[in-house]
Short mmCIF file of C-alpha atoms and ligand atoms in Angstrom, two decimals:
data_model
loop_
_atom_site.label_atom_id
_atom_site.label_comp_id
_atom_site.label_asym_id
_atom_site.label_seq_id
_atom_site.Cartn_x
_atom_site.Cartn_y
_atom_site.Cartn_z
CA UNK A 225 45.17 58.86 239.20
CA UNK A 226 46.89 56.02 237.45
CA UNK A 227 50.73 56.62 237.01
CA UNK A 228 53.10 54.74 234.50
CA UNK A 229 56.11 55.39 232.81
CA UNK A 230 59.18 54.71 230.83
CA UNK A 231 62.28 54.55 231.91
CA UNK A 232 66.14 54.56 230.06
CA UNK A 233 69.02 56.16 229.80
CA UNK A 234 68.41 58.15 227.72
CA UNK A 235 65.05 58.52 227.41
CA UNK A 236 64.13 61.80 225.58
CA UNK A 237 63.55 59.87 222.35
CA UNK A 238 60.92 57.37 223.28
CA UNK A 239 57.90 57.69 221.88
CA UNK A 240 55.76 56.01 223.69
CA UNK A 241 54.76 58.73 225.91
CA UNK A 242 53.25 59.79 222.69
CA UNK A 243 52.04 56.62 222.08
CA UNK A 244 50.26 55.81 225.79
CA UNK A 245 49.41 59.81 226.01
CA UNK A 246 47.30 59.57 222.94
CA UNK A 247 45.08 56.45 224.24
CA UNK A 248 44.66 57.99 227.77
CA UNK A 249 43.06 60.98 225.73
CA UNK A 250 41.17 58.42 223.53
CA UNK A 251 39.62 56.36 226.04
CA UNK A 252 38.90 59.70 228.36
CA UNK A 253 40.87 57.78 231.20
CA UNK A 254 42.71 60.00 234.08
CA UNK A 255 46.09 58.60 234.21
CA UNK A 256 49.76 60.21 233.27
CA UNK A 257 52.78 58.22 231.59
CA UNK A 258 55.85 59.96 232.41
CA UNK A 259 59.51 59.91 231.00
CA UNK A 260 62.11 58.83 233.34
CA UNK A 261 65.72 58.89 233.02
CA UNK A 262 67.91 56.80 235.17
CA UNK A 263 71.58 56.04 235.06
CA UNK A 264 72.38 52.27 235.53
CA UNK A 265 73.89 53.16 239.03
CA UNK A 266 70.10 54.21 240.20
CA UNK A 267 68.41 51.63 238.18
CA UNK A 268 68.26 49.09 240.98
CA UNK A 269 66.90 51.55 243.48
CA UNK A 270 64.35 52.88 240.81
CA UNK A 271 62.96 49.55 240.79
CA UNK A 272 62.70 49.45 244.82
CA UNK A 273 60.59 52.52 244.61
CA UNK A 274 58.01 52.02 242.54
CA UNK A 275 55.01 51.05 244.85
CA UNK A 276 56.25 53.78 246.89
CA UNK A 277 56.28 56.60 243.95
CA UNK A 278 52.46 55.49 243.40
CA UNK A 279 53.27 53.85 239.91
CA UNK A 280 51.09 51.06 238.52
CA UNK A 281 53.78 50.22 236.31
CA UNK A 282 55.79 51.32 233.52
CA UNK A 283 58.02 50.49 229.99
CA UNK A 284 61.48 49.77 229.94
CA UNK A 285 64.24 50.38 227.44
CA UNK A 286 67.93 50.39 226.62
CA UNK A 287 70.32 50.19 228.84
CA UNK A 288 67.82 48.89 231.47
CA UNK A 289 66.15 45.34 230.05
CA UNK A 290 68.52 43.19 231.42
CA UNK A 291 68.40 44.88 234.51
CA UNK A 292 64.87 44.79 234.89
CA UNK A 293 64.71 41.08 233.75
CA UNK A 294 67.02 40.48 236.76
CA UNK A 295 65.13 42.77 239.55
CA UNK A 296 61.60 41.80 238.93
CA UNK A 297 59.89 39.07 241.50
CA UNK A 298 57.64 37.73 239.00
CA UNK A 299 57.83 37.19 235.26
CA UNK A 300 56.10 35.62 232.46
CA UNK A 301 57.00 32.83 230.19
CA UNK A 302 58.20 35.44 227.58
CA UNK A 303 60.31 37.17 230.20
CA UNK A 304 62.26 34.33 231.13
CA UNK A 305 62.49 32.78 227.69
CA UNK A 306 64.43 36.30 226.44
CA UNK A 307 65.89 37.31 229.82
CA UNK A 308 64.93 40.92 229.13
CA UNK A 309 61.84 42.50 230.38
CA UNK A 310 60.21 45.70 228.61
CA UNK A 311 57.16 45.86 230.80
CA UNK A 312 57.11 46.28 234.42
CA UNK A 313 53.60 45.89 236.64
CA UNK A 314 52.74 45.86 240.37
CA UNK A 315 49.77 42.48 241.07
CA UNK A 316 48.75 42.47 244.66
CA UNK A 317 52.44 44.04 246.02
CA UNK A 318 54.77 41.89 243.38
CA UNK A 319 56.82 43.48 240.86
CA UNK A 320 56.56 41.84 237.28
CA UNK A 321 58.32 41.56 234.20
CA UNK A 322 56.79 40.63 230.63
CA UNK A 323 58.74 41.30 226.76
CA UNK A 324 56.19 42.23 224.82
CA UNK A 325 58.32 43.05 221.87
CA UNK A 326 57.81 39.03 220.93
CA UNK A 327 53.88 39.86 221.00
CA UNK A 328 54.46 43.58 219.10
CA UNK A 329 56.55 41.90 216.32
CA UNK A 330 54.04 38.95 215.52
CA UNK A 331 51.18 40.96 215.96
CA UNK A 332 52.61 43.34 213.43
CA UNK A 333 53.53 40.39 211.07
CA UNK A 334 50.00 39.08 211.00
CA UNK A 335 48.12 42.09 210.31
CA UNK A 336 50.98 43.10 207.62
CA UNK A 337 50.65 39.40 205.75
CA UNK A 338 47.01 38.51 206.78
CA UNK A 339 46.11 34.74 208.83
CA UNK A 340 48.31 32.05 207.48
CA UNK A 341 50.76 33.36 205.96
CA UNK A 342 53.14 30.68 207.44
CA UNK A 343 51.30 28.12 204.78
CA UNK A 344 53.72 30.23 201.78
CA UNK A 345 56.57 31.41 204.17
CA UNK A 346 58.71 28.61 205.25
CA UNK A 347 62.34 29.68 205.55
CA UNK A 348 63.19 32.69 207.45
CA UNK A 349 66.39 34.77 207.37
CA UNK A 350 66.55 37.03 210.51
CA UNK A 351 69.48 39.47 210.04
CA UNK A 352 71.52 40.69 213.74
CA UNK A 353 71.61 38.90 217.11
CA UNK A 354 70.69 41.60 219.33
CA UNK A 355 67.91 41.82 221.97
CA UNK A 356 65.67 42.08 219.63
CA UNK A 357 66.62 39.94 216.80
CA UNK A 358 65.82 37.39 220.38
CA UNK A 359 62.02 38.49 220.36
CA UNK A 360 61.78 38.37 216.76
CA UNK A 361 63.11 34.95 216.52
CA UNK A 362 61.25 33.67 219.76
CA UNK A 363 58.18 35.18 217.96
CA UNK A 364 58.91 32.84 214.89
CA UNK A 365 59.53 30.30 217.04
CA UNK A 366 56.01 29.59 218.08
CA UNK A 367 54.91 29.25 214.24
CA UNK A 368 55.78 26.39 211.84
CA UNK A 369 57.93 27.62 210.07
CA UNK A 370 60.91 24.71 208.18
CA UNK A 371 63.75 26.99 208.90
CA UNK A 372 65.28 30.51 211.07
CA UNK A 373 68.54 31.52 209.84
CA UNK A 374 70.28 33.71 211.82
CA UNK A 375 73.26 35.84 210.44
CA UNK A 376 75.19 38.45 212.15
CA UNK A 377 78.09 40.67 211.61
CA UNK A 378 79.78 38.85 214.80
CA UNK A 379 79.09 35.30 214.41
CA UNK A 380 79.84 33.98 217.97
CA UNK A 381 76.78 36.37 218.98
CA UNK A 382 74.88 34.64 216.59
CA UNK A 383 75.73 30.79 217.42
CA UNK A 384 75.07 32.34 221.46
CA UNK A 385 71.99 33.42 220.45
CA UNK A 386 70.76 30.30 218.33
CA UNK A 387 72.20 27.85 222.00
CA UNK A 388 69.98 30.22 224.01
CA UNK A 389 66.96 29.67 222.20
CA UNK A 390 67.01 26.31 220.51
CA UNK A 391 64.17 23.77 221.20
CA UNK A 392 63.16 20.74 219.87
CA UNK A 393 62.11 20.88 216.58
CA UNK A 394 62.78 24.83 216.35
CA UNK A 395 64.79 24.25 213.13
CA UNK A 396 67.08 27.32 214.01
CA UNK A 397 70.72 27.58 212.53
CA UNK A 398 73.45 30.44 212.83
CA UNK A 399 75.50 31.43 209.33
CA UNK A 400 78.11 33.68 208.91
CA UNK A 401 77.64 37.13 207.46
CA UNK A 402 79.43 35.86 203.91
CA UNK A 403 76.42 33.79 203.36
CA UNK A 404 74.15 36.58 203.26
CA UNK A 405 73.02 36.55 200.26
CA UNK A 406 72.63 33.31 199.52
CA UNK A 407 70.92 32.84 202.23
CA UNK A 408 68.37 35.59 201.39
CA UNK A 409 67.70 33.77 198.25
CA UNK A 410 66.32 30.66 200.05
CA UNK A 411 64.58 32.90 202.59
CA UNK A 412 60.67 33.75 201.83
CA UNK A 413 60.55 36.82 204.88
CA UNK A 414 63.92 38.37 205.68
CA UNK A 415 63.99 40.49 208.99
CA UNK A 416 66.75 42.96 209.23
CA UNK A 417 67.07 43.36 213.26
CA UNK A 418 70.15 45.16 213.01
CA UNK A 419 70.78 48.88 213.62
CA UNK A 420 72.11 49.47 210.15
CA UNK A 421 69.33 51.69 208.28
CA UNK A 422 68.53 53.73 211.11
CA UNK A 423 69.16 57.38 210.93
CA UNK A 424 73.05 58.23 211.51
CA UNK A 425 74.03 54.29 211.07
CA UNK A 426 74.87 52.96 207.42
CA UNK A 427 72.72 51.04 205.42
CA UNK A 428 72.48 47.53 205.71
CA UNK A 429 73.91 46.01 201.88
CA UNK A 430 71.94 42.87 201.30
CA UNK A 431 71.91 42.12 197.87
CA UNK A 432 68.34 40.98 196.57
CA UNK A 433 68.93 39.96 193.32
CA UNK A 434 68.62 36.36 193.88
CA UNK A 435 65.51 37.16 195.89
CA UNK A 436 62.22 35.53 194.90
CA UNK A 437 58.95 37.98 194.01
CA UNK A 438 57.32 36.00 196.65
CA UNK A 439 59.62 37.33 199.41
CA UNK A 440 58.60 39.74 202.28
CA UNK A 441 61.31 42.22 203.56
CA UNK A 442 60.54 43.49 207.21
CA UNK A 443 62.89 45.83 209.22
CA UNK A 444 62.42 46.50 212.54
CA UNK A 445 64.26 50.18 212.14
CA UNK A 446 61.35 52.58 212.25
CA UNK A 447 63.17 55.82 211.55
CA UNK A 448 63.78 56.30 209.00
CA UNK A 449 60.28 54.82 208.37
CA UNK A 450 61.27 53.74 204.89
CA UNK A 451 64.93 52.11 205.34
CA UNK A 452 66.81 51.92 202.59
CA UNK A 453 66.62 48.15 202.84
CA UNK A 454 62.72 48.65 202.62
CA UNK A 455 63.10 51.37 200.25
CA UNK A 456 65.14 48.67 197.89
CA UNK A 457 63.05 45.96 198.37
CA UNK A 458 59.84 47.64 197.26
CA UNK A 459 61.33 48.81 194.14
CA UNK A 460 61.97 45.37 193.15
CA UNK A 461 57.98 44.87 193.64
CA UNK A 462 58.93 42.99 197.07
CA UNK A 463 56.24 43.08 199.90
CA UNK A 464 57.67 44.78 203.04
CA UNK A 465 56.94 45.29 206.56
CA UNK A 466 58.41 48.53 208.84
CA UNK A 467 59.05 48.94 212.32
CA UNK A 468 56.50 51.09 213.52
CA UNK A 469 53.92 48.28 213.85
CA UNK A 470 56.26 46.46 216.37
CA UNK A 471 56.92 49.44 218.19
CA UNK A 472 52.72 50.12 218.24
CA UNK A 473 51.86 47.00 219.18
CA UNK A 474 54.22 46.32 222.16
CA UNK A 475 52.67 49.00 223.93
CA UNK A 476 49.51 47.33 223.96
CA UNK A 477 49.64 44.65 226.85
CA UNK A 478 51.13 47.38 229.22
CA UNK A 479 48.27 50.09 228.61
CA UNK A 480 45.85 47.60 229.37
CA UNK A 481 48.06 46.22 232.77
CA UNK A 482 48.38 50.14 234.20
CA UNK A 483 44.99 51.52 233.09
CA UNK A 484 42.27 48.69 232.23
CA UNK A 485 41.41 49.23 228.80
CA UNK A 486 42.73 47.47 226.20
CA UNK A 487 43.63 49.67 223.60
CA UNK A 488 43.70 49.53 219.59
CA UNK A 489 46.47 50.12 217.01
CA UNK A 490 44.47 52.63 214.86
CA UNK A 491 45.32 54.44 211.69
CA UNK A 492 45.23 57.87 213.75
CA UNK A 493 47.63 56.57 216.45
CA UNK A 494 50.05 55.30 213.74
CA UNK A 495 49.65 58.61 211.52
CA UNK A 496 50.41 60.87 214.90
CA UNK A 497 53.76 58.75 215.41
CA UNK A 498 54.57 59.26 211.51
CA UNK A 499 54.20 62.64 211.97
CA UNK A 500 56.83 62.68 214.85
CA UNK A 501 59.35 61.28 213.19
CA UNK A 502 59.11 63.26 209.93
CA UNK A 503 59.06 65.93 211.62
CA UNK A 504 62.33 64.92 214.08
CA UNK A 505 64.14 64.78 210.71
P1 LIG B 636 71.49 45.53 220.09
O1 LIG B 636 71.12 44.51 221.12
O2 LIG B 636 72.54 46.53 220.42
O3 LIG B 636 71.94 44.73 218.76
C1 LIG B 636 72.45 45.43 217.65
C2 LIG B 636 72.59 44.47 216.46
O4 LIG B 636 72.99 45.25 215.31
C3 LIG B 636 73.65 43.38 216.66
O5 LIG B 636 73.27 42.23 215.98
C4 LIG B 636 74.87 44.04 215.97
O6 LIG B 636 75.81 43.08 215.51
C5 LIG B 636 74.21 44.70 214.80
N1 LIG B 636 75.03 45.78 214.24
C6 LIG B 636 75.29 46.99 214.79
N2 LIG B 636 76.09 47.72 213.97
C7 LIG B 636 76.35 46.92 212.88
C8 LIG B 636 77.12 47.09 211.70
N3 LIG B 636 77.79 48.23 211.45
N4 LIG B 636 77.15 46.08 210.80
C9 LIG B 636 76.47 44.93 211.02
N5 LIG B 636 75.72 44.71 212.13
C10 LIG B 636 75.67 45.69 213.06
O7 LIG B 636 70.23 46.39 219.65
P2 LIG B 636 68.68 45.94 219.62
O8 LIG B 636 68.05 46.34 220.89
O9 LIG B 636 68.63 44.52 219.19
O10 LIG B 636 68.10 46.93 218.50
C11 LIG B 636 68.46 46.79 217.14
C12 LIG B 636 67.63 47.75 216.29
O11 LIG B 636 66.26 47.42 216.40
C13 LIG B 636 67.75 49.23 216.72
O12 LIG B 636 67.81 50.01 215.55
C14 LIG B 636 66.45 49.48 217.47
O13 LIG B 636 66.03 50.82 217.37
C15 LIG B 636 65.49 48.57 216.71
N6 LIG B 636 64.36 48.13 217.55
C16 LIG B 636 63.10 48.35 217.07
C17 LIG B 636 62.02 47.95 217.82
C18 LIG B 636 60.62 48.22 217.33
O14 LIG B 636 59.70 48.21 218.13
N7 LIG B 636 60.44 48.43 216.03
C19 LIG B 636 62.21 47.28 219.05
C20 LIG B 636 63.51 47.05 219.48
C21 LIG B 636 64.59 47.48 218.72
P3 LIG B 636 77.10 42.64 216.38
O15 LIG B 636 76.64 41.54 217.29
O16 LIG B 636 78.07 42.21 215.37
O17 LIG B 636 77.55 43.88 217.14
#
């Protein structure tokens, strides 16, 4: 039998368990994905044991990317680019890394705005510096975009974040948090990557009145499902884009590593996690 997992501290809130669980049952595969929590202190020696514990591999998430970025033998261009892995795999005795939070955003994106949509969407505002405001913007990164703004409450995180991942002809540039709303004006997608909307965290007060109707809001804050950031920008007729999709579609490239099958983002899939956080709340 096929064993994966995810692993964090703490983990009793992930849902990908739900998430992997339901395509093992789809695709009529024996396999288990377990929920593991480990302290930082064991982390290390977690890693050490997994070829021993009879895992294939397994998902990782806060406190542990870092960690796992740093403990891994092999990793993919993603992976180094972010310095944070999410996905852990055993290939012929190696332990690697991948982020496929860079793949699970875009992915997202693209079904959400159709092929193309980088021909109307040229300036992007991405809002927090965080690990994954990183995968967002290294996601944008590979498209043409003219501009990536990035603004964040602490601005020195932000200007880090913009000399870690500049590249020729990236066209990325830090702002401070006072220009937020001018610079959402100029912006045709804003992403807030922040915290702020989730559940128990304030909202995030970005003032859209100098937004254009052609502008797409995304947030990557899944629960609530409907920030209040999304919640504002659709009654102002604005396009948005949630969280969930990113947090779908990331699981993807693991299932497929551990078990063999690569598996599909379906209606069903995305109505079951709905479910689970309406009813959490
Ligand atoms: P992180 O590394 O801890 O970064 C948090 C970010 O939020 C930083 O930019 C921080 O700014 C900002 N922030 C926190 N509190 C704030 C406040 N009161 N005012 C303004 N900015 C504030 O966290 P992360 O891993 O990037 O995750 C960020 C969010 O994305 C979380 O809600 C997480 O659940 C969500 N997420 C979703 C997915 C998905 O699949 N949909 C994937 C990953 C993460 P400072 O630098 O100023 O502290």
């Amino acid at each position: 039998m096929t064993r994966a997992f995810v692993v964090g501290h703490p983990v009793k809130h992930s849902r990908s368990p739900l998430i992997h669980g339901y395509w093992l049952k789809h695709h009529g595969l024996v396999g288990s994905y377990e929920r593991i929590d480990v302290p930082p202190s064991d982390f290390e020696k977690f890693l050490g044991s997994l070829g021993q514990q009879g895992f294939a591999g397994g998902n990782v998430t806060i406190p542990h990317k870092e960690a796992a970025y740093a403990g891994v033998a092999g990793r993919t261009k993603r992976a180094e680019r972010l310095k944070a892995v999410n996905t852990l795999w055993i290939e012929n005795g190696v332990l690697w890394g991948d982020n496929t939070d860079i793949i699970g955003f875009m992915a997202h994106l693209d079904q959400s705005l159709g092929a193309g949509w980088e021909r109307e969407i040229r300036n992007a505002l991405v809002i927090g510096a965080g690990g994954a405001a990183r995968a967002v913007i290294a996601g944008l990164q590979e498209r043409p975009l003219d501009q990536v703004t990035v603004i964040n409450r602490t601005q020195p995180n932000a200007c880090q974040l913009v000399q870690d991942l500049e590249r020729p002809g990236s066209r990325l540039r830090s702002a401070g948090w006072d220009r937020l709303s001018t610079a959402a004006g100029q912006a045709q997608l804003i992403i807030n990557t922040t915290s702020l909307g989730m559940a128990g965290h304030p909202a995030l007060d970005l003032d859209l009145s100098r937004v254009s109707s052609e502008t797409v809001v995304a947030d990557i804050v899944y629960v609530p499902l409907k920030t209040p950031l999304l919640a504002a920008a659709a009654a102002r007729g604005l396009r948005t884009v949630d969280g969930l999709g990113m947090l779908l579609h990331q699981a993807v490239p693991g299932f497929a590593r551990w078990f063999g099958v690569t598996p599909e983002v379906t209606a069903e899939l995305r109505s079951l996690i709905v479910a689970d956080i309406e009813g959490a709340r």
